[in-house]
Every structure is written in structure tokens, then in C-alpha cells.
């Protein structure tokens, strides 16, 4: 998916290159019992633009040390800078934000980041409105809320369907806003509840999870739409199966999930006999470690107790971006680094395996 510079609806701002920023909290808003929106502004007083669906990486000094987490910008410029965070069971960062971040507090952030956003439209109107299908589960609604808000601000016609899966009515984030979307907007919202009664929004149906039959009932022309899906890994895996069964073109599917991958960072897998071992020097940390050729540099660093910033571990967020001063790696990222950054010697250590001895500015 190609991103082109475009004016952000309601602000006249072009999306900015990602960089470090200090953000001040100006207020909070309760969305559900465990979801809160934080209103932010640049502490410097300047402003910046972003593309609908992009995110920020917050770098926080926690009691147990520095941590980084990715949070979608749920708003669009002109409506203020907002992130919407769900307090997860056992989630140290999300619960800390809910309990501690309030008006006047300042946090470090990096961004905007991400490519989970529709293409910029040309000046000439297309022969027919673009067709989108937005699939969200739980807090996966946040980037799609931003995209939906941007479409509502754009006068150009659009044909979009949002299928939002949650456990019950009390778990619907942005409930009032979603229900208020007019039918004349070209955006149709359908709530899919696994339990409880369906509110007066969308097509009445019995509670249940989204499956292929429901998908085709609600969106018969799914194969003709560009799909943006965000939610937990299990949900996204189910979405892929549904779309495969519907003869959907996988090139029209864009997915995003910030859940930590199944592997546990910091645990280096047993080394197979004959696997090469390389030395990795972290200049600023003053540490040298050994990293097998089949192991991600981040995993080896955390296992050795080297303090390095990281978040998604999927090559998406850019938190672990570092300058490679010497050596070479095999890197398989998921959009968290730009080609010109790679050309300038940057790497993401979470998805890079050494092909020789390395010297890293970290």
C-alpha cells in the first residue's frame, strides 16, 4: 500500500516524519469501564499531522525501568491528538496510564508511525466511490475510528462498512459516536455482539461471533472491497480464513495488531549444532554479548540483561530502531522502518539476525 502526502481532514496539515516528541496530557475521557481516551498536545506548542490509522510509541519511565508501548491515534488533526487505551488484565503499562496519566503530565513519544491507512485520493473523482470493509474486535476499533472520522470529514463519496465485534454492549468503544453516524454518510456500522441483546444499530440478529456466513450476509460484495482489519491475533487469523473462503484477493487485505507475538522476548532458543555465534557490541550500554546466527538481536540482548527499548517485537512499531555502526544483519520487518532509514544504516533489532559481528549504537 503506497502512502502519498495528503492534507489531513480538518487541519490542513501534512503528515509528519516520525520523530521524538514530548506530549502533555490535557484531559481524559472514560469510554467504557476499562477504556480511557487521553487527550494530548505537543509540549512545545507546535502541531503536527498524521495519517488516519497511524500510531505513537510511548516511551515511559516505569518503576521497574523504561518501557515502550504502541497506541493508535484515535483522532484526526483538527479534533486534537488523542489515544484510546484499554486497561488489560495484568498489563503494567496500560494500567499505569489509567491510574497515573492526567492533565499536566508529560510523556515521551515517537511518531507518527504506521501504514495502516487508506491510500490518498487523487484530485479527480473516481468513477465510483471507494469500497471499504473495516473489521474490528475490541480495542482494535481505535485505528478504524480514526479512519472513519477522516472519511466523515471528507466530502468525497465513500462506500464503507464497519463490522465491530465485542463481547457485550457495555464493551462498545465510541458507542454513542458510532450510533450517530448518519446513513447518508456512505458508512454503515454493524455491531457484532457475542452475548447480550443487539442495540438499535445495524441489522438485528441473535448474539454470536462473526463467521463466514454472517460476513457474507452483512457484506455480500466483500470480494470487491478493500479490507482493513485490526484486533487480537486469533481474530485476525479467523478473518483471514473467512476471506479465503470468500475468494477474496489477499492483496486487498491490510491488518494491524499490537499484541505481543507468541515467542517470549529475552528467551534465546537452544542453538543447533553448527550454528554460528557472533559478538554484538552495544556502544552506549558498554556491553558485549554473544548472539547466535538464528536468533534475533533483541532476544539475545534481553536474555543478557542489556537494557534496550522495545515494544511490539514484530518489526512494526520502530521502538527498537538503532544505528548499525559495523556489521550486517538479515532483517525481516513489518513496516516499522523506512527504506531511507535502512539506507542510512538503521535496523530494527527485534527482527534482525546477525550475519557477522555487530556494533550497535544502543
Short mmCIF file of C-alpha atoms in Angstrom, two decimals:
data_model
loop_
_atom_site.label_atom_id
_atom_site.label_comp_id
_atom_site.label_asym_id
_atom_site.label_seq_id
_atom_site.Cartn_x
_atom_site.Cartn_y
_atom_site.Cartn_z
CA UNK A 1 0.00 0.00 0.00
CA UNK A 2 1.51 3.31 -1.07
CA UNK A 3 1.21 6.33 1.18
CA UNK A 4 1.11 9.70 -0.53
CA UNK A 5 1.33 13.13 1.14
CA UNK A 6 -2.15 14.47 1.68
CA UNK A 7 -3.85 17.18 3.69
CA UNK A 8 -5.33 15.74 6.86
CA UNK A 9 -9.08 16.45 7.07
CA UNK A 10 -9.98 19.38 9.27
CA UNK A 11 -6.44 20.60 9.83
CA UNK A 12 -4.65 21.43 6.58
CA UNK A 13 -1.57 19.69 7.99
CA UNK A 14 0.62 17.28 6.10
CA UNK A 15 1.56 14.06 7.91
CA UNK A 16 4.93 14.42 9.59
CA UNK A 17 8.02 12.27 9.56
CA UNK A 18 8.28 10.23 12.78
CA UNK A 19 10.46 11.75 15.47
CA UNK A 20 10.77 12.03 19.24
CA UNK A 21 8.18 14.30 20.84
CA UNK A 22 7.15 15.43 24.31
CA UNK A 23 3.38 15.30 24.75
CA UNK A 24 1.38 16.89 27.54
CA UNK A 25 -1.90 15.36 28.73
CA UNK A 26 -4.71 17.92 28.69
CA UNK A 27 -7.57 15.69 29.85
CA UNK A 28 -9.08 12.21 29.88
CA UNK A 29 -12.42 10.71 28.91
CA UNK A 30 -13.99 7.41 30.01
CA UNK A 31 -15.13 5.32 27.04
CA UNK A 32 -16.07 2.10 28.87
CA UNK A 33 -15.37 0.64 32.30
CA UNK A 34 -11.82 -0.29 31.25
CA UNK A 35 -11.13 2.00 28.28
CA UNK A 36 -9.99 5.60 28.57
CA UNK A 37 -9.14 8.26 25.99
CA UNK A 38 -6.18 10.53 26.76
CA UNK A 39 -6.16 13.99 25.17
CA UNK A 40 -2.63 15.16 24.36
CA UNK A 41 -0.83 18.13 22.85
CA UNK A 42 2.80 18.77 21.91
CA UNK A 43 4.56 20.26 24.94
CA UNK A 44 6.49 22.56 22.59
CA UNK A 45 3.28 24.21 21.47
CA UNK A 46 3.74 23.26 17.81
CA UNK A 47 1.38 21.00 15.88
CA UNK A 48 1.87 18.05 13.58
CA UNK A 49 -0.21 15.97 11.22
CA UNK A 50 -0.65 12.24 10.86
CA UNK A 51 -2.47 9.84 8.60
CA UNK A 52 -5.70 8.26 9.89
CA UNK A 53 -4.80 4.89 11.43
CA UNK A 54 -1.23 5.77 12.42
CA UNK A 55 0.08 5.32 15.95
CA UNK A 56 2.54 6.65 18.53
CA UNK A 57 5.10 4.75 20.56
CA UNK A 58 5.09 5.97 24.17
CA UNK A 59 8.44 5.68 25.98
CA UNK A 60 7.72 5.61 29.70
CA UNK A 61 9.90 5.53 32.80
CA UNK A 62 8.17 2.85 34.85
CA UNK A 63 9.08 1.81 38.41
CA UNK A 64 10.82 -1.29 37.04
CA UNK A 65 12.63 0.59 34.27
CA UNK A 66 11.93 2.16 30.86
CA UNK A 67 9.30 0.52 28.65
CA UNK A 68 7.74 1.34 25.28
CA UNK A 69 4.23 0.63 24.04
CA UNK A 70 2.36 1.46 20.83
CA UNK A 71 -1.02 3.20 20.91
CA UNK A 72 -3.12 4.23 17.93
CA UNK A 73 -4.02 7.87 17.45
CA UNK A 74 -7.80 7.54 17.56
CA UNK A 75 -8.50 11.13 16.49
CA UNK A 76 -7.73 13.18 13.40
CA UNK A 77 -5.98 16.57 13.29
CA UNK A 78 -8.43 19.36 13.87
CA UNK A 79 -10.09 17.28 16.58
CA UNK A 80 -6.99 17.24 18.79
CA UNK A 81 -4.47 14.49 19.48
CA UNK A 82 -5.99 11.52 21.32
CA UNK A 83 -5.03 7.95 22.14
CA UNK A 84 -7.55 5.43 23.44
CA UNK A 85 -6.18 2.77 25.82
CA UNK A 86 -7.75 -0.38 27.22
CA UNK A 87 -6.57 -1.40 30.71
CA UNK A 88 -5.54 -5.03 30.20
CA UNK A 89 -5.62 -7.66 32.92
CA UNK A 90 -2.04 -7.81 34.16
CA UNK A 91 -0.98 -5.10 31.73
CA UNK A 92 1.56 -2.99 33.64
CA UNK A 93 1.69 -0.12 31.14
CA UNK A 94 -2.00 0.26 30.30
CA UNK A 95 -2.98 0.08 33.97
CA UNK A 96 -0.26 2.57 34.89
CA UNK A 97 -1.56 5.01 32.28
CA UNK A 98 -5.12 4.66 33.59
CA UNK A 99 -4.01 5.23 37.17
CA UNK A 100 -1.36 7.92 36.70
CA UNK A 101 -1.55 9.88 33.44
CA UNK A 102 -3.63 13.02 33.90
CA UNK A 103 -3.82 16.70 32.96
CA UNK A 104 -0.43 18.39 33.08
CA UNK A 105 1.63 15.20 32.91
CA UNK A 106 4.23 14.95 30.11
CA UNK A 107 5.23 11.73 28.33
CA UNK A 108 7.87 10.93 25.74
CA UNK A 109 6.60 9.64 22.40
CA UNK A 110 7.90 8.72 18.97
CA UNK A 111 5.83 9.03 15.83
CA UNK A 112 3.59 9.18 13.96
CA UNK A 113 4.22 5.66 12.66
CA UNK A 114 2.41 3.00 10.65
CA UNK A 115 0.99 2.28 7.20
CA UNK A 116 -2.44 1.04 8.24
CA UNK A 117 -4.26 3.76 6.34
CA UNK A 118 -6.17 4.11 3.06
CA UNK A 119 -4.40 5.49 0.03
CA UNK A 120 -4.56 9.19 -0.64
CA UNK A 121 -7.21 10.04 -3.23
CA UNK A 122 -6.36 11.92 -6.37
CA UNK A 123 -7.88 15.25 -7.30
CA UNK A 124 -10.22 13.72 -9.88
CA UNK A 125 -13.25 11.91 -8.52
CA UNK A 126 -13.18 8.14 -9.21
CA UNK A 127 -15.79 6.54 -11.43
CA UNK A 128 -17.39 5.10 -8.31
CA UNK A 129 -16.81 5.66 -4.57
CA UNK A 130 -14.04 3.58 -2.99
CA UNK A 131 -15.38 0.48 -1.27
CA UNK A 132 -14.02 -0.39 2.17
CA UNK A 133 -14.72 -3.04 4.78
CA UNK A 134 -13.47 -2.28 8.28
CA UNK A 135 -13.23 -5.25 10.64
CA UNK A 136 -12.51 -4.54 14.29
CA UNK A 137 -12.53 -6.54 17.51
CA UNK A 138 -12.29 -4.99 20.97
CA UNK A 139 -9.81 -2.13 21.15
CA UNK A 140 -8.95 -2.80 17.50
CA UNK A 141 -11.61 -0.17 16.79
CA UNK A 142 -9.17 2.67 17.57
CA UNK A 143 -7.37 2.98 14.18
CA UNK A 144 -10.62 2.32 12.33
CA UNK A 145 -12.33 5.04 14.35
CA UNK A 146 -9.66 7.47 13.15
CA UNK A 147 -10.10 6.33 9.54
CA UNK A 148 -13.90 6.57 9.84
CA UNK A 149 -13.69 10.06 11.32
CA UNK A 150 -11.47 11.15 8.44
CA UNK A 151 -13.91 9.76 5.87
CA UNK A 152 -16.77 11.62 7.56
CA UNK A 153 -14.78 14.87 7.32
CA UNK A 154 -14.06 14.30 3.62
CA UNK A 155 -16.87 15.45 1.31
CA UNK A 156 -15.96 12.86 -1.33
CA UNK A 157 -18.45 9.95 -1.53
CA UNK A 158 -17.46 6.63 0.01
CA UNK A 159 -18.98 3.16 0.43
CA UNK A 160 -17.74 1.68 3.72
CA UNK A 161 -18.99 -0.98 6.13
CA UNK A 162 -17.67 -1.27 9.68
CA UNK A 163 -18.21 -4.62 11.45
CA UNK A 164 -17.27 -4.22 15.10
CA UNK A 165 -17.07 -7.36 17.26
CA UNK A 166 -17.23 -7.06 21.04
CA UNK A 167 -18.35 -9.17 23.97
CA UNK A 168 -21.38 -7.10 25.00
CA UNK A 169 -22.98 -3.68 24.69
CA UNK A 170 -21.01 -2.31 27.66
CA UNK A 171 -17.77 -3.08 25.79
CA UNK A 172 -18.55 -0.99 22.70
CA UNK A 173 -15.93 1.77 22.50
CA UNK A 174 -17.16 5.05 20.96
CA UNK A 175 -20.70 3.64 21.16
CA UNK A 176 -22.59 6.93 21.02
CA UNK A 177 -20.43 8.25 18.18
CA UNK A 178 -20.80 5.10 16.11
CA UNK A 179 -24.56 5.06 16.50
CA UNK A 180 -24.75 8.70 15.44
CA UNK A 181 -23.13 8.13 12.03
CA UNK A 182 -25.84 9.13 9.51
CA UNK A 183 -26.98 6.69 6.87
CA UNK A 184 -26.38 9.36 4.23
CA UNK A 185 -22.63 9.36 5.00
CA UNK A 186 -21.96 6.20 2.99
CA UNK A 187 -20.64 4.49 6.12
CA UNK A 188 -22.68 1.64 7.63
CA UNK A 189 -21.91 0.37 11.13
CA UNK A 190 -22.82 -3.14 12.30
CA UNK A 191 -22.23 -4.29 15.87
CA UNK A 192 -21.49 -7.99 16.35
CA UNK A 193 -22.03 -8.95 20.00
CA UNK A 194 -21.09 -12.36 21.33
CA UNK A 195 -23.52 -12.01 24.26
CA UNK A 196 -26.47 -9.81 25.21
CA UNK A 197 -29.07 -8.04 23.14
CA UNK A 198 -28.26 -6.11 20.00
CA UNK A 199 -28.88 -2.35 20.33
CA UNK A 200 -30.83 -0.46 17.71
CA UNK A 201 -27.89 -0.11 15.35
CA UNK A 202 -27.37 -2.12 12.19
CA UNK A 203 -29.14 -5.33 11.24
CA UNK A 204 -30.99 -7.06 14.14
CA UNK A 205 -29.58 -10.54 14.79
CA UNK A 206 -29.04 -13.04 17.57
CA UNK A 207 -25.80 -12.75 19.56
CA UNK A 208 -22.87 -14.65 18.11
CA UNK A 209 -19.36 -14.35 16.77
CA UNK A 210 -18.53 -13.19 13.29
CA UNK A 211 -18.19 -16.11 10.88
CA UNK A 212 -18.20 -16.57 7.10
CA UNK A 213 -21.98 -16.85 6.88
CA UNK A 214 -22.58 -13.66 8.87
CA UNK A 215 -19.86 -11.85 6.92
CA UNK A 216 -21.47 -12.70 3.57
CA UNK A 217 -24.93 -11.86 4.91
CA UNK A 218 -23.86 -8.41 6.06
CA UNK A 219 -21.40 -7.69 3.23
CA UNK A 220 -22.34 -9.76 0.15
CA UNK A 221 -19.83 -7.86 -2.02
CA UNK A 222 -16.88 -8.42 0.33
CA UNK A 223 -14.70 -9.65 -2.54
CA UNK A 224 -14.98 -6.21 -4.16
CA UNK A 225 -13.86 -4.23 -1.10
CA UNK A 226 -10.52 -3.19 0.34
CA UNK A 227 -10.37 -4.60 3.86
CA UNK A 228 -8.74 -3.10 6.95
CA UNK A 229 -8.79 -5.42 9.97
CA UNK A 230 -7.49 -4.78 13.49
CA UNK A 231 -7.78 -6.93 16.59
CA UNK A 232 -6.15 -9.78 18.52
CA UNK A 233 -4.12 -12.37 16.58
CA UNK A 234 -6.80 -15.07 16.91
CA UNK A 235 -9.41 -12.70 15.48
CA UNK A 236 -7.17 -11.75 12.56
CA UNK A 237 -6.45 -15.41 11.84
CA UNK A 238 -10.22 -16.08 11.74
CA UNK A 239 -10.70 -13.08 9.43
CA UNK A 240 -8.13 -14.46 7.01
CA UNK A 241 -9.91 -17.82 6.94
CA UNK A 242 -13.28 -16.15 6.27
CA UNK A 243 -11.85 -14.06 3.45
CA UNK A 244 -10.05 -17.04 1.91
CA UNK A 245 -13.34 -18.94 1.87
CA UNK A 246 -14.99 -15.95 0.16
CA UNK A 247 -12.43 -15.97 -2.69
CA UNK A 248 -11.05 -12.62 -1.50
CA UNK A 249 -7.91 -11.13 -3.07
CA UNK A 250 -5.31 -11.13 -0.23
CA UNK A 251 -3.61 -8.08 -1.76
CA UNK A 252 -6.66 -6.05 -0.69
CA UNK A 253 -6.25 -7.02 2.98
CA UNK A 254 -4.44 -4.79 5.49
CA UNK A 255 -4.10 -5.93 9.11
CA UNK A 256 -2.78 -4.45 12.32
CA UNK A 257 -2.31 -5.85 15.80
CA UNK A 258 -0.16 -4.63 18.65
CA UNK A 259 -0.37 -7.79 20.72
CA UNK A 260 2.96 -9.31 21.65
CA UNK A 261 3.94 -12.26 19.49
CA UNK A 262 3.82 -15.81 20.74
CA UNK A 263 7.57 -16.03 21.37
CA UNK A 264 8.84 -14.62 24.62
CA UNK A 265 11.45 -11.88 24.16
CA UNK A 266 14.59 -12.50 26.14
CA UNK A 267 14.48 -16.29 25.83
CA UNK A 268 17.09 -17.43 23.36
CA UNK A 269 16.16 -20.78 21.76
CA UNK A 270 18.65 -23.64 22.06
CA UNK A 271 21.39 -23.32 19.49
CA UNK A 272 21.59 -26.07 16.89
CA UNK A 273 24.93 -27.73 16.42
CA UNK A 274 26.99 -25.87 13.87
CA UNK A 275 25.11 -22.56 14.26
CA UNK A 276 27.50 -19.64 14.00
CA UNK A 277 27.92 -17.37 17.04
CA UNK A 278 28.63 -13.66 16.64
CA UNK A 279 29.65 -10.89 19.01
CA UNK A 280 27.35 -7.88 19.38
CA UNK A 281 28.72 -4.70 20.95
CA UNK A 282 26.26 -2.12 22.33
CA UNK A 283 28.25 1.10 22.36
CA UNK A 284 26.17 3.29 24.70
CA UNK A 285 25.46 0.42 27.09
CA UNK A 286 29.12 -0.60 27.12
CA UNK A 287 28.11 -4.27 26.79
CA UNK A 288 29.29 -7.08 24.55
CA UNK A 289 27.15 -10.22 24.15
CA UNK A 290 27.09 -13.36 22.07
CA UNK A 291 24.22 -13.83 19.60
CA UNK A 292 23.61 -16.99 17.54
CA UNK A 293 23.03 -16.51 13.82
CA UNK A 294 19.50 -17.89 14.15
CA UNK A 295 18.48 -15.53 16.99
CA UNK A 296 17.06 -12.01 16.90
CA UNK A 297 19.44 -9.45 18.36
CA UNK A 298 16.72 -8.15 20.71
CA UNK A 299 16.15 -11.60 22.22
CA UNK A 300 19.85 -12.10 22.83
CA UNK A 301 20.17 -8.61 24.35
CA UNK A 302 17.26 -9.04 26.76
CA UNK A 303 18.44 -12.51 27.75
CA UNK A 304 21.81 -10.98 28.62
CA UNK A 305 20.22 -8.18 30.62
CA UNK A 306 21.11 -5.38 28.20
CA UNK A 307 18.58 -2.51 28.62
CA UNK A 308 17.26 -1.77 25.12
CA UNK A 309 13.96 -0.14 24.14
CA UNK A 310 11.37 -2.43 22.56
CA UNK A 311 7.62 -2.83 22.31
CA UNK A 312 5.83 -4.85 19.64
CA UNK A 313 8.68 -7.32 18.87
CA UNK A 314 7.09 -7.66 15.41
CA UNK A 315 9.08 -5.16 13.36
CA UNK A 316 6.14 -2.75 13.33
CA UNK A 317 6.49 -0.03 15.93
CA UNK A 318 10.07 1.19 15.46
CA UNK A 319 10.78 1.33 19.21
CA UNK A 320 13.97 -0.72 18.89
CA UNK A 321 15.32 1.20 15.89
CA UNK A 322 19.08 1.55 16.24
CA UNK A 323 22.08 2.60 14.18
CA UNK A 324 24.21 -0.28 12.96
CA UNK A 325 27.78 1.06 13.16
CA UNK A 326 29.51 -2.08 11.88
CA UNK A 327 28.49 -5.48 10.57
CA UNK A 328 25.42 -6.70 8.71
CA UNK A 329 22.11 -8.34 9.58
CA UNK A 330 19.25 -10.22 7.98
CA UNK A 331 16.17 -8.09 8.73
CA UNK A 332 12.55 -9.04 8.07
CA UNK A 333 10.44 -6.10 9.27
CA UNK A 334 6.71 -5.31 9.06
CA UNK A 335 6.79 -1.63 8.18
CA UNK A 336 8.43 -0.17 11.28
CA UNK A 337 11.37 1.26 9.35
CA UNK A 338 11.58 3.28 6.14
CA UNK A 339 13.83 2.49 3.14
CA UNK A 340 15.82 5.69 3.60
CA UNK A 341 16.42 4.79 7.26
CA UNK A 342 17.74 1.39 6.19
CA UNK A 343 19.96 3.13 3.63
CA UNK A 344 21.24 5.35 6.46
CA UNK A 345 22.30 2.29 8.48
CA UNK A 346 19.31 1.89 10.79
CA UNK A 347 17.96 -1.54 11.81
CA UNK A 348 15.17 -2.94 13.96
CA UNK A 349 16.90 -5.27 16.38
CA UNK A 350 13.67 -7.17 17.17
CA UNK A 351 13.58 -8.65 13.66
CA UNK A 352 17.28 -8.68 12.77
CA UNK A 353 19.56 -11.70 12.92
CA UNK A 354 23.34 -11.22 12.72
CA UNK A 355 25.32 -12.35 9.70
CA UNK A 356 28.59 -11.33 11.37
CA UNK A 357 29.92 -9.42 14.35
CA UNK A 358 27.93 -6.25 15.04
CA UNK A 359 28.49 -2.84 16.60
CA UNK A 360 25.21 -1.11 17.50
CA UNK A 361 24.62 2.39 18.84
CA UNK A 362 22.40 1.37 21.76
#
